[in-house]
Short mmCIF file of C-alpha atoms in Angstrom, two decimals:
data_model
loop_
_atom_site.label_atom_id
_atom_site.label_comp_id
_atom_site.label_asym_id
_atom_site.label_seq_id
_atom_site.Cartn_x
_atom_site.Cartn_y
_atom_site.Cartn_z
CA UNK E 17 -34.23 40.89 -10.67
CA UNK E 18 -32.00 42.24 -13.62
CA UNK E 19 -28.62 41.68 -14.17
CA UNK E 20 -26.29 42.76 -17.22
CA UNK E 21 -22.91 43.37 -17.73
CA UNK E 22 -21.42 47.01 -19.03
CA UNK E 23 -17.52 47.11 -20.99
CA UNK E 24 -16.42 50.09 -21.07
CA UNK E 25 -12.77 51.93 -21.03
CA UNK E 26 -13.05 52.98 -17.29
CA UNK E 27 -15.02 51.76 -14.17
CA UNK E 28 -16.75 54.78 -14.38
CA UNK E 29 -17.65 55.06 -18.00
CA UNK E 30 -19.02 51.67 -17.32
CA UNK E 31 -21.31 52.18 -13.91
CA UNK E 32 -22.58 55.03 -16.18
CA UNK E 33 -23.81 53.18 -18.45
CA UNK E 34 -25.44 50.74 -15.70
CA UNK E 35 -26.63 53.85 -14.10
CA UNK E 36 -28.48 55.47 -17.74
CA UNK E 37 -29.88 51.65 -18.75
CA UNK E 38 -31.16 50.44 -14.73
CA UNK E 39 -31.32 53.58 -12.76
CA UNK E 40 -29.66 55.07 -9.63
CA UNK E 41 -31.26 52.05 -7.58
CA UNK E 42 -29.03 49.66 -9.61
CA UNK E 43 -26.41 47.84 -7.29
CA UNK E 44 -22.69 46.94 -8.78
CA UNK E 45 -22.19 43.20 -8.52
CA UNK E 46 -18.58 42.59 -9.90
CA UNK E 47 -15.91 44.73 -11.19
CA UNK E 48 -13.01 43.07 -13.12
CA UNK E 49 -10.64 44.41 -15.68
CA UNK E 50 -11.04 42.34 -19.20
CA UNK E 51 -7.32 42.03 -20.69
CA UNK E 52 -6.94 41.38 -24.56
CA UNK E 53 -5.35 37.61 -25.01
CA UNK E 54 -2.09 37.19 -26.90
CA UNK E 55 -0.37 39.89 -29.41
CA UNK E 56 -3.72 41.67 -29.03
CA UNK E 57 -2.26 43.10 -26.00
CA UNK E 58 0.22 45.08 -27.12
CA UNK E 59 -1.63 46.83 -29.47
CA UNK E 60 -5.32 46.72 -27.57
CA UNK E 61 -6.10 48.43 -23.61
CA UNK E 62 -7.86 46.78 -21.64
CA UNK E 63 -11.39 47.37 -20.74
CA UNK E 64 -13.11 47.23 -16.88
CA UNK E 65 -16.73 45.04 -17.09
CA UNK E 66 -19.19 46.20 -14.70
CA UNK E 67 -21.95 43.59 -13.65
CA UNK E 68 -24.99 45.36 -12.06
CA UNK E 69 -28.23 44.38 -11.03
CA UNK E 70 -31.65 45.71 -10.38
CA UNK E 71 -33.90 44.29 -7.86
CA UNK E 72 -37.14 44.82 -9.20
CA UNK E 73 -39.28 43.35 -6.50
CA UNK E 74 -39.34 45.22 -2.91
CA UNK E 75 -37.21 44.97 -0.01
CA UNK E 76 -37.40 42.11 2.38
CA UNK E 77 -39.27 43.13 5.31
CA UNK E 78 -38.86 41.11 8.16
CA UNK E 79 -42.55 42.40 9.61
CA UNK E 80 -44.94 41.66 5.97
CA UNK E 81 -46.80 38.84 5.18
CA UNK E 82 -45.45 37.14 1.83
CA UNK E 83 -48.34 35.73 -0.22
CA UNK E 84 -49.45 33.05 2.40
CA UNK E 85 -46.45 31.76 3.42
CA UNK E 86 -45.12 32.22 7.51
CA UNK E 87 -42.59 35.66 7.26
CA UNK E 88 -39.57 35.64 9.09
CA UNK E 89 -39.08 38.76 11.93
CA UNK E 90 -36.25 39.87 14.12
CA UNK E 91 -38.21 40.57 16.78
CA UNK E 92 -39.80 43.80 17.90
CA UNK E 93 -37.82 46.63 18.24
CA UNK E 94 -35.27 45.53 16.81
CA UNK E 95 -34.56 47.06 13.56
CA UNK E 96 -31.19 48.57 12.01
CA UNK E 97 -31.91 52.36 11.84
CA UNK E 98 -28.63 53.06 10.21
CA UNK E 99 -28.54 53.63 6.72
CA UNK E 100 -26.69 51.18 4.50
CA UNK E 101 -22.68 51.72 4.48
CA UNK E 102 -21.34 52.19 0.59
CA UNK E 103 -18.10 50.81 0.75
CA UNK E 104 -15.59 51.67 -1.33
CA UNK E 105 -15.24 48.46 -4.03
CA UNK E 106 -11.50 47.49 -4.09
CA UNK E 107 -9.79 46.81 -7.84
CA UNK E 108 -9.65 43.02 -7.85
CA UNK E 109 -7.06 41.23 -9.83
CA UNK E 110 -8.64 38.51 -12.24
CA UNK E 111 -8.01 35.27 -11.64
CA UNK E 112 -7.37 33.22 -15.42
CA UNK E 113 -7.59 29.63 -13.96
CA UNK E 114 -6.87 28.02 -16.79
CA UNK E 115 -3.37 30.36 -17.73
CA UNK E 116 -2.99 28.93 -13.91
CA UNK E 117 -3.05 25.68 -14.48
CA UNK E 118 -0.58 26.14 -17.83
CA UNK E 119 1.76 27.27 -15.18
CA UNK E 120 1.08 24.96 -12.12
CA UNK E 121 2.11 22.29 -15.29
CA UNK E 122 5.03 24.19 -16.14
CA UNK E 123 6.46 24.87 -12.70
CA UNK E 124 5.58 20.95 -12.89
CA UNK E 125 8.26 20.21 -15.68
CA UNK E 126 10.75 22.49 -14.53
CA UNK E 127 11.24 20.61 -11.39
CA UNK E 128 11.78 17.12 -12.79
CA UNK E 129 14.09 18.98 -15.44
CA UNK E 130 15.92 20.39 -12.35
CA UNK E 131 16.02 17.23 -10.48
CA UNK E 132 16.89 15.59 -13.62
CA UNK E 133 19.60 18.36 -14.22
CA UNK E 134 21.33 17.73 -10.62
CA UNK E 135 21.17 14.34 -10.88
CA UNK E 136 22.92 14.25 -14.35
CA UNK E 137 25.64 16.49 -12.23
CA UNK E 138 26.32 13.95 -9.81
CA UNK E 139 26.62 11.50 -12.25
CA UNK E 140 29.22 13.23 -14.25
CA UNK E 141 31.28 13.80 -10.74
CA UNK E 142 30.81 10.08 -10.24
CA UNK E 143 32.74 9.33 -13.86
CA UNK E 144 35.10 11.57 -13.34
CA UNK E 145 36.22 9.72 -9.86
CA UNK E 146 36.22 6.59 -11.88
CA UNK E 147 38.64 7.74 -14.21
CA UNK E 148 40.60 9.01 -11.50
CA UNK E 149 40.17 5.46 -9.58
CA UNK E 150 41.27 3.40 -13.05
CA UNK E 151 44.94 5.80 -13.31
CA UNK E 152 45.72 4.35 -9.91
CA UNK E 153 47.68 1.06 -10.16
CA UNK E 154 45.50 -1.63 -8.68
CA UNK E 155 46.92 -3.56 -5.88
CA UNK E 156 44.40 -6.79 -6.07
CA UNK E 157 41.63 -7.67 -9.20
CA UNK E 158 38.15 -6.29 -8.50
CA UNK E 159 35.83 -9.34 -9.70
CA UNK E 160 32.00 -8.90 -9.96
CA UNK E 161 32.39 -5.47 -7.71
CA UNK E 162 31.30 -3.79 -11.35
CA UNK E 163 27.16 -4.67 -10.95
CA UNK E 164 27.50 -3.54 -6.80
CA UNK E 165 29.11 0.04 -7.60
CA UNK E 166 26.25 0.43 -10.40
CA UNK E 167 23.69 -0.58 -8.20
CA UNK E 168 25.04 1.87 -5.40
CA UNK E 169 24.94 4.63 -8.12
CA UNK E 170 21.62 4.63 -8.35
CA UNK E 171 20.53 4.20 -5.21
CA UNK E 172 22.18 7.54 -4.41
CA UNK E 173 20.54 8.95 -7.47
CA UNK E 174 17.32 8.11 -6.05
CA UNK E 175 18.34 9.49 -2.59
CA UNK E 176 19.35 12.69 -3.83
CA UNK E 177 15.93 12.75 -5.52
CA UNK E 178 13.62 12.18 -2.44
CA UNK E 179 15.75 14.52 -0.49
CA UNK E 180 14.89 17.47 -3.25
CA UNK E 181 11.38 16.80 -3.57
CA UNK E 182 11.47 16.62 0.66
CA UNK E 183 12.76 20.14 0.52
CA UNK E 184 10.88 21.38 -2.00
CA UNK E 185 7.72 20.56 0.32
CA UNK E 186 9.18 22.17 3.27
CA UNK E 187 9.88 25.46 0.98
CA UNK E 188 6.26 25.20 0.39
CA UNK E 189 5.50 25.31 4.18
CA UNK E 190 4.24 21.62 4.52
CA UNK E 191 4.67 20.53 8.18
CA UNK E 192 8.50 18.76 8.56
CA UNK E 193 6.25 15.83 9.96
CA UNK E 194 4.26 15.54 7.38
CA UNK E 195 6.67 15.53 4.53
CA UNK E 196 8.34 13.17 6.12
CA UNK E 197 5.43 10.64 6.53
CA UNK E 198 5.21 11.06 2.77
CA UNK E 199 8.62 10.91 2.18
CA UNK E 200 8.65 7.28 4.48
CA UNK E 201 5.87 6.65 2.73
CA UNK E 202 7.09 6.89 -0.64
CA UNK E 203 10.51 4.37 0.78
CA UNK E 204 8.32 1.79 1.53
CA UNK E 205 6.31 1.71 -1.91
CA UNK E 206 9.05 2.30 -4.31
CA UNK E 207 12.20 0.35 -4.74
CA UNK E 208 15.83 1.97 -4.05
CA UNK E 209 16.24 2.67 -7.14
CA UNK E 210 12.77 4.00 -8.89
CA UNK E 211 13.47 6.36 -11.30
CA UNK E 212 12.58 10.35 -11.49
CA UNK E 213 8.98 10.14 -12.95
CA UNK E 214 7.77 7.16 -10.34
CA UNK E 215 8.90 9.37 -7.61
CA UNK E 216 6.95 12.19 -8.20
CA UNK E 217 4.04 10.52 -9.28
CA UNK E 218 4.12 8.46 -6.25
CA UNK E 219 4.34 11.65 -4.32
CA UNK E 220 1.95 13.90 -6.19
CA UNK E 221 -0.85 10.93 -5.83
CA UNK E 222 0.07 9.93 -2.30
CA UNK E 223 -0.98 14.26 -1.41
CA UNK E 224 -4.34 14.29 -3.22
CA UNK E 225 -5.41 10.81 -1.43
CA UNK E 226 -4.23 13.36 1.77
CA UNK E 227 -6.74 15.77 0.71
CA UNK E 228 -9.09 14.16 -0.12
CA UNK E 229 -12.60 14.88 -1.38
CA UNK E 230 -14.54 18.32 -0.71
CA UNK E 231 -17.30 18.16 1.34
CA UNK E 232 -20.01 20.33 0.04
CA UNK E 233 -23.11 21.90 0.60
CA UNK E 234 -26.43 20.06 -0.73
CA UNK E 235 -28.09 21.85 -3.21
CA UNK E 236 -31.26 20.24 -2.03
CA UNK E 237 -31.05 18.54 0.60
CA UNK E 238 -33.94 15.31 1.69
CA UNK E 239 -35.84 15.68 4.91
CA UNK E 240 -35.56 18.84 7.51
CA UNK E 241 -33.74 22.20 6.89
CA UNK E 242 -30.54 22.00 7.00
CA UNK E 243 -28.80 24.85 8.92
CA UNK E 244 -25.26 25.48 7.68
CA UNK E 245 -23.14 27.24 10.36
CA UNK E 246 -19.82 29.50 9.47
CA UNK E 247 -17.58 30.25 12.23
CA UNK E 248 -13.81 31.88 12.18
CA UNK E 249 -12.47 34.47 13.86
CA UNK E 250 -12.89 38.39 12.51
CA UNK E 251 -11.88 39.23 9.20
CA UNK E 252 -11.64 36.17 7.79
CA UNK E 253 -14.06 36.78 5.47
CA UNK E 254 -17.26 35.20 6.45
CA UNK E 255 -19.71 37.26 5.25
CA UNK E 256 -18.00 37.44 1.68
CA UNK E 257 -18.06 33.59 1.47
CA UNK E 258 -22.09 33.26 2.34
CA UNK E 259 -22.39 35.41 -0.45
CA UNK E 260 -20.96 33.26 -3.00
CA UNK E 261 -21.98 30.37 -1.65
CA UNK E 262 -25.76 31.93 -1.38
CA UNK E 263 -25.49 33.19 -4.74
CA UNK E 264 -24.41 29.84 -6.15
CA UNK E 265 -26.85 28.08 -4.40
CA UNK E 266 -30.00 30.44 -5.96
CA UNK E 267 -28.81 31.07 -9.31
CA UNK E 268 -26.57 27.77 -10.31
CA UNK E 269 -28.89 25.10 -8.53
CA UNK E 270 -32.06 26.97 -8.25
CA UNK E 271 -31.99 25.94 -4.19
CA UNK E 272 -34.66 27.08 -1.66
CA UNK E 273 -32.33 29.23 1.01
CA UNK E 274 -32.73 31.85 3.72
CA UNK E 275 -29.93 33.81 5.47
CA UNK E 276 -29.74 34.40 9.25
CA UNK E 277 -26.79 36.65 10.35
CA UNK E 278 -26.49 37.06 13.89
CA UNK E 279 -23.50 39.15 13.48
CA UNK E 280 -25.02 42.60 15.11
CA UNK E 281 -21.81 43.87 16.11
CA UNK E 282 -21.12 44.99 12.92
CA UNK E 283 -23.69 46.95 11.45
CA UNK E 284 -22.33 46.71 7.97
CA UNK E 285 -21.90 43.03 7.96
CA UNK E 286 -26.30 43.12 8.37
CA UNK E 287 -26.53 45.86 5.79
CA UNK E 288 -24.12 43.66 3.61
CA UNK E 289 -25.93 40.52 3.72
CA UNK E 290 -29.36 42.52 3.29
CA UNK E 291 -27.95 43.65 0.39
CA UNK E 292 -27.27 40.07 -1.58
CA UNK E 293 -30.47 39.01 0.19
CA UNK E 294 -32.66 41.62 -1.96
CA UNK E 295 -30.59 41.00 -4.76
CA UNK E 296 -31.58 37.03 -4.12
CA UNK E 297 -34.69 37.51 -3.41
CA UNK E 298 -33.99 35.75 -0.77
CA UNK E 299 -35.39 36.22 3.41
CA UNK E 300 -32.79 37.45 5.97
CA UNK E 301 -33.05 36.53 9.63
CA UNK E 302 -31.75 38.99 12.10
CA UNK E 303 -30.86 37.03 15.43
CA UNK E 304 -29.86 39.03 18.14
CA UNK E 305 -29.67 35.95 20.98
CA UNK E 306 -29.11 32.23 20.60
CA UNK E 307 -32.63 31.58 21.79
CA UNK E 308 -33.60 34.19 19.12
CA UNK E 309 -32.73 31.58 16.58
CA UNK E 310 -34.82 28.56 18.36
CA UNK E 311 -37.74 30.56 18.52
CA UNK E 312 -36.96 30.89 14.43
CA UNK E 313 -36.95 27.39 13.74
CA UNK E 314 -40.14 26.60 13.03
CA UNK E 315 -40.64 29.95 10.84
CA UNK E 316 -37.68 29.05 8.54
CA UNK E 317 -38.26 24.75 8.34
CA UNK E 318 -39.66 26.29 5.01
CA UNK E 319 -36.17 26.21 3.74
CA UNK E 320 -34.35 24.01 2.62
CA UNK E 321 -30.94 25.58 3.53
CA UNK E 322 -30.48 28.08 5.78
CA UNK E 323 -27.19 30.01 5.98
CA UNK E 324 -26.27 31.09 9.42
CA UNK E 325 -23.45 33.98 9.56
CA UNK E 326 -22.21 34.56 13.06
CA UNK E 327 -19.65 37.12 15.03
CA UNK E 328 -16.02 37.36 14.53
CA UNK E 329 -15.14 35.76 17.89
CA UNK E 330 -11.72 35.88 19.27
CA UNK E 331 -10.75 31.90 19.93
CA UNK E 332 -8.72 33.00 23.48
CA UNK E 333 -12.29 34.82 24.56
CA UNK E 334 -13.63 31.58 26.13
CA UNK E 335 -17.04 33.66 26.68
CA UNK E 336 -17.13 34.53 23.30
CA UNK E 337 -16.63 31.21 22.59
CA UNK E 338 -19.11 30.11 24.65
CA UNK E 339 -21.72 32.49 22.87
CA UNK E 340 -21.06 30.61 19.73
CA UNK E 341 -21.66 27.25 21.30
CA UNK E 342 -25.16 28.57 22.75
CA UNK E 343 -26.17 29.57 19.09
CA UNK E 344 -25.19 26.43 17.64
CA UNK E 345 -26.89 24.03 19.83
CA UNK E 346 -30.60 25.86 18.74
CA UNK E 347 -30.14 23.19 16.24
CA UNK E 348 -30.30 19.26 16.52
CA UNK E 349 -26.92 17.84 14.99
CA UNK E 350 -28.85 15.96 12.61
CA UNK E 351 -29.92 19.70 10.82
CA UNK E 352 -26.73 21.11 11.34
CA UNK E 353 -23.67 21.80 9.33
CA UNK E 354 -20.64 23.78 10.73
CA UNK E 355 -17.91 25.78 8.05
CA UNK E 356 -14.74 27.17 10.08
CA UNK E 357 -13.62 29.50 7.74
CA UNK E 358 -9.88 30.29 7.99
CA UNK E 359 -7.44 32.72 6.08
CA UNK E 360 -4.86 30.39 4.27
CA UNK E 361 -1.96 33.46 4.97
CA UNK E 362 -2.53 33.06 8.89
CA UNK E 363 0.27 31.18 10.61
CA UNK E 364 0.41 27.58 10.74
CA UNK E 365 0.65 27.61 14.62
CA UNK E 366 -2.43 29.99 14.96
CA UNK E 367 -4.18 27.89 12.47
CA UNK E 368 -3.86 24.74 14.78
CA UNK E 369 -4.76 26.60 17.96
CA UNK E 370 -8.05 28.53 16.30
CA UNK E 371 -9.11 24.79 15.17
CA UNK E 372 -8.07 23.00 18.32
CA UNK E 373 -10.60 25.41 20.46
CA UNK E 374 -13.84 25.77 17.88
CA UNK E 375 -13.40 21.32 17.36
CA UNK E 376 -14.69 21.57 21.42
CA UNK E 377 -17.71 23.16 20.00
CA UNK E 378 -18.62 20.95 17.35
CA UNK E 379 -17.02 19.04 14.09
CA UNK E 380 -17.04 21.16 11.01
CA UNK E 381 -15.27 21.21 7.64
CA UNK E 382 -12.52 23.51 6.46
CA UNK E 383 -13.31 27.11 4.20
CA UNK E 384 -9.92 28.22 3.35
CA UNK E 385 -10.04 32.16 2.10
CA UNK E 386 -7.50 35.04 0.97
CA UNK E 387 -6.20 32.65 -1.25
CA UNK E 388 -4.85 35.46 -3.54
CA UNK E 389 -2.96 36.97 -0.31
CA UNK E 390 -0.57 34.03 0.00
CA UNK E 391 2.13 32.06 -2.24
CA UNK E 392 1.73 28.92 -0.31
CA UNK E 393 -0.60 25.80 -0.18
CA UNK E 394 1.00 23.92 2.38
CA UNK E 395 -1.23 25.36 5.22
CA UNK E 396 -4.36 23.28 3.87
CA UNK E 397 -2.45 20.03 3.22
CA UNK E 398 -1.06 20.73 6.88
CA UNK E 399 -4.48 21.46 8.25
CA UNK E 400 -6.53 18.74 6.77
CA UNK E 401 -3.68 15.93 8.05
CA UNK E 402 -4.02 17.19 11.33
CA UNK E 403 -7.03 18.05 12.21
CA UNK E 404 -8.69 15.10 10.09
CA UNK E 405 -11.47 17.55 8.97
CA UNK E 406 -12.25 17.62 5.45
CA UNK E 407 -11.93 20.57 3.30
CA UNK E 408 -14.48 21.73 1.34
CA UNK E 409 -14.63 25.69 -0.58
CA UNK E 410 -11.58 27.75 -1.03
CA UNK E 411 -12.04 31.31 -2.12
CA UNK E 412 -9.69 34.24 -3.11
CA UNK E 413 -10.54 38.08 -4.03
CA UNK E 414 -14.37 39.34 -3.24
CA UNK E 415 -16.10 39.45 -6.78
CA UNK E 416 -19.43 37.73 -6.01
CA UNK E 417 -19.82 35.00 -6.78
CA UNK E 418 -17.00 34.56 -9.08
CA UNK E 419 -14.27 33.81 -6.30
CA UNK E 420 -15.19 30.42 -5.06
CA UNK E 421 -14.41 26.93 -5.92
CA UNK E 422 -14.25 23.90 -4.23
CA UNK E 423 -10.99 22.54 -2.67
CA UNK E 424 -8.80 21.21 -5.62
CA UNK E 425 -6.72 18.27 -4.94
CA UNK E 426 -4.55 17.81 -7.53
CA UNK E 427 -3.75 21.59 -7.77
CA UNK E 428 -2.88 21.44 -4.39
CA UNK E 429 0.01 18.71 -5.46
CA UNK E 430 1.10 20.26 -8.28
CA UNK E 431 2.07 23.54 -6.06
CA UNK E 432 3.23 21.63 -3.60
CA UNK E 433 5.61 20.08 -5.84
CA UNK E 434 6.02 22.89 -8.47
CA UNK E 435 7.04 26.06 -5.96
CA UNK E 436 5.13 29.13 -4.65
CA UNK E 437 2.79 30.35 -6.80
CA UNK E 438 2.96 33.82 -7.94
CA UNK E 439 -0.78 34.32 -8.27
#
C-alpha cells in the first residue's frame, strides 16, 4: 500500500496530482485545508492537502485461499452485487488542538478574573455600607464585633464564589445533581473561607477523578481473540469510528486485526468498511445472522482483535434489540469487548434512556462522537457519573484516522469550568 500527501491551491488541483502520480485506482484518504500560522495569513491563502493511497495488493476476497493461512467467507451466495457508492467527501474543518488548548487556558483565566472581578464588587458595596454604618451615631460600643464582621465578609465572598462556579457548570449542561454533589463536595473539603484559586482547583480536580481513566483497546492483546463490539443507534457514526480505530490499530501499533460488519442493511456501510479493509490490508467478515458469526469463530481466532460493526438499531425496537443481544452472545464474555457509541449533541434524557436499555445487554464503555457538532461537554461528565461506565475514545469530524483521541480528563474540566467551546 502507498500513501502520500498532495498541497495544492484547490481540492481538485490536488486529487489531480494524486490521480497523474498513483492512478485512477488511487482512493482519497483525508482532505483538510492547511492555513498559514500568524501574520503569514494575511498575506498567504491557504492551501487544501490531499492524502491518497494506493492499494497495491488485490482485493480481499472472502472465497481465496491466502498463502496457507484459513480465509474468512460470508457464506455462499451471499455476495454484495452492488457497486461501491462514491460519496460525496464533506469539507472538514481542522481541528488545531493545541490553539485549543491556548484557549481552554484562556477561557480558564477569564473566569477566575471574572469571579475575582464580582467579588472585588461586592466588596466595594460592603465598604461603602460601612461608611454609611460609622455616620450613624452609635447608641452602645461595639467591642471585639470588628474580627466577626471580617470573618462574615469572607465567608460570603466564598459563597458568592461556589454559587458562580455552580452556575457556570449548569450553563455547561452538567446534571443540577451532579454539580451539586461537587459543589457539597467541595463544602466539606475546603474551609468557609478558601480563597478563589483553592476553589477552582478543588473543583477542576474533584471532575477529572469523575472521569476518570479511558479504557482502551489492547493493541495486542495475551491469550484468545478478542472481539470488540460497537453498538449505538443509527447515525451515530459507527462505521467512521472502526475506521480510525482500525487504522490506528494497523499503522500506529502494527496490531493483527480483522473486521466483521454485520451491518447488511446498509449496503454502503459494507462497501465502506471494504474500502479501509483493502486499504489495511486487512480481512472483512460479512455476517448476515448471529450464528453466522459463531460459525466464524474459529476462522478468525487468527486475530488478535477483531472489530465487530453492527446495525443502527432503534433502542424502543425491543426485537431489534434483541437481534443485537443474539450477535453478541456468539462470543464468551471473557473474548468480548462492547463500545456504545453515542453522539455527544443528543439530549441528555435520550442519552440515559439509549444506555439504560443496551446496559440489559451487556456492560460496555462509552465512544462519545460529533464532538465538533456541539459546544458542550457536560453530557460525558453526566453520562460517565451515572451510568458508572468508563469512557474511553471521543471523536469529532470524519478525516480518517485523524479525528480520534482518547477521552481527555482534564480538558473536560477546563470546559466545564471555562464556558462553551466555540470549536
Amino acid at each position: 500500500m502507498i500513501i502520500k500527501k498532495y498541497l495544492a491551491k484547490t481540492e481538485k488541483e490536488a486529487i489531480e496530482m494524486a490521480k497523474s502520480e498513483l492512478g485512477n485506482n488511487a482512493i482519497v484518504m483525508n482532505i483538510k485545508k492547511v492555513r498559514p500560522k500568524g501574520l503569514a495569513k494575511l498575506f498567504i491563502r491557504g492551501k487544501v492537502e490531499v492524502t491518497a493511497a494506493l492499494d497495491e495488493t488485490p482485493a480481499y476476497d472472502s472465497s481465496a485461499k491466502k498463502e496457507g493461512k484459513t480465509t474468512l467467507h460470508s457464506g455462499p451466495q451471499k455476495t454484495v452485487e452492488n457497486p461501491p457508492v462514491e460519496e460525496p467527501k464533506p469539507e472538514i474543518p481542522v481541528v488545531n488542538h493545541a490553539s485549543e488548548e491556548s484557549t481552554l487556558e484562556d477561557r480558564l483565566t477569564k473566569l477566575q478574573s471574572l469571579l475575582e472581578k464580582q467579588m472585588s464588587e461586592k466588596e466595594e458595596d460592603r465598604k461603602k455600607e460601612e461608611e454609611k454604618e460609622k455616620e450613624k451615631p452609635q447608641e452602645q460600643p461595639k467591642e471585639a464585633t470588628g474580627a466577626n464582621e471580617e470573618k462574615e465578609q469572607e465567608n460570603e465572598r466564598t459563597k458568592a464564589c461556589k454559587e458562580l462556579i455552580h452556575q457556570q457548570l449548569v450553563q455547561n449542561e452538567v446534571d443540577e445533581e451532579i454539580a451539586k454533589s461537587i459543589m457539597d463536595e467541595v463544602n466539606r473539603s475546603l474551609t468557609k473561607n478558601a480563597p478563589l484559586d483553592q476553589i477552582l482547583a478543588n473543583v477542576y480536580q474533584k471532575i477529572i477523578l469523575m472521569i476518570g481513566q479511558p479504557y482502551l483497546i489492547d493493541a495486542n492483546p495475551e491469550g484468545k481473540t478478542k472481539f470488540i463490539f460497537f453498538l449505538g443507534s443509527t447515525g451515530v457514526g459507527k462505521t467512521t469510528t472502526i475506521a480510525k480505530i482500525a487504522s490506528k490499530l494497523k499503522l500506529e501499533k502494527n496490531a493483527n486485526i480483522a473486521l466483521v460488519t454485520a451491518d447488511t442493511y446498509r449496503i454502503a456501510a459494507v462497501e465502506q468498511l471494504k474500502t479501509y479493509a483493502n486499504i489495511l490490508s486487512v480481512p472483512l467478515e460479512v455476517i448476515y445472522t448471529p450464528e453466522e458469526l459463531g460459525d466464524a469463530l474459529e476462522d478468525l481466532s487468527q486475530y488478535d482483535i477483531c472489530l465487530v460493526d453492527t446495525a443502527g438499531r432503534s433502542h424502543k425496537n425491543k426485537e431489534q434489540i434483541e437481534d443485537i443481544r443474539a450477535l453478541i452472545e456468539q462470543v464468551p464474555i471473557s473474548e468480548r469487548q462492547v463500545y456504545l457509541v453515542l453522539n455527544a449533541g443528543t439530549k441528555y434524557s435520550d442519552l440515559k434512556e439509549i444506555a439504560s436499555v443496551y446496559s440489559e445487554l451487556s456492560d460496555f464503555s462509552i465512544i462519545f462522537t460529533k464532538l465538533d457538532e456541539t459546544t458542550s461537554a457536560g453530557a460525558m461528565l453526566n453520562m460517565r457519573v451515572k451510568t458508572n461506565c468508563p469512557l474511553s475514545y471521543v471523536t469529532w469530524g470524519q478525516n480518517v484516522p485523524d479525528d480520534i483521541g482518547e477521552i481527555d480528563a482534564q480538558k473536560v474540566a477546563k470546559q466545564l469550568l471555562s464556558g462553551k467551546s466555540s470549536n
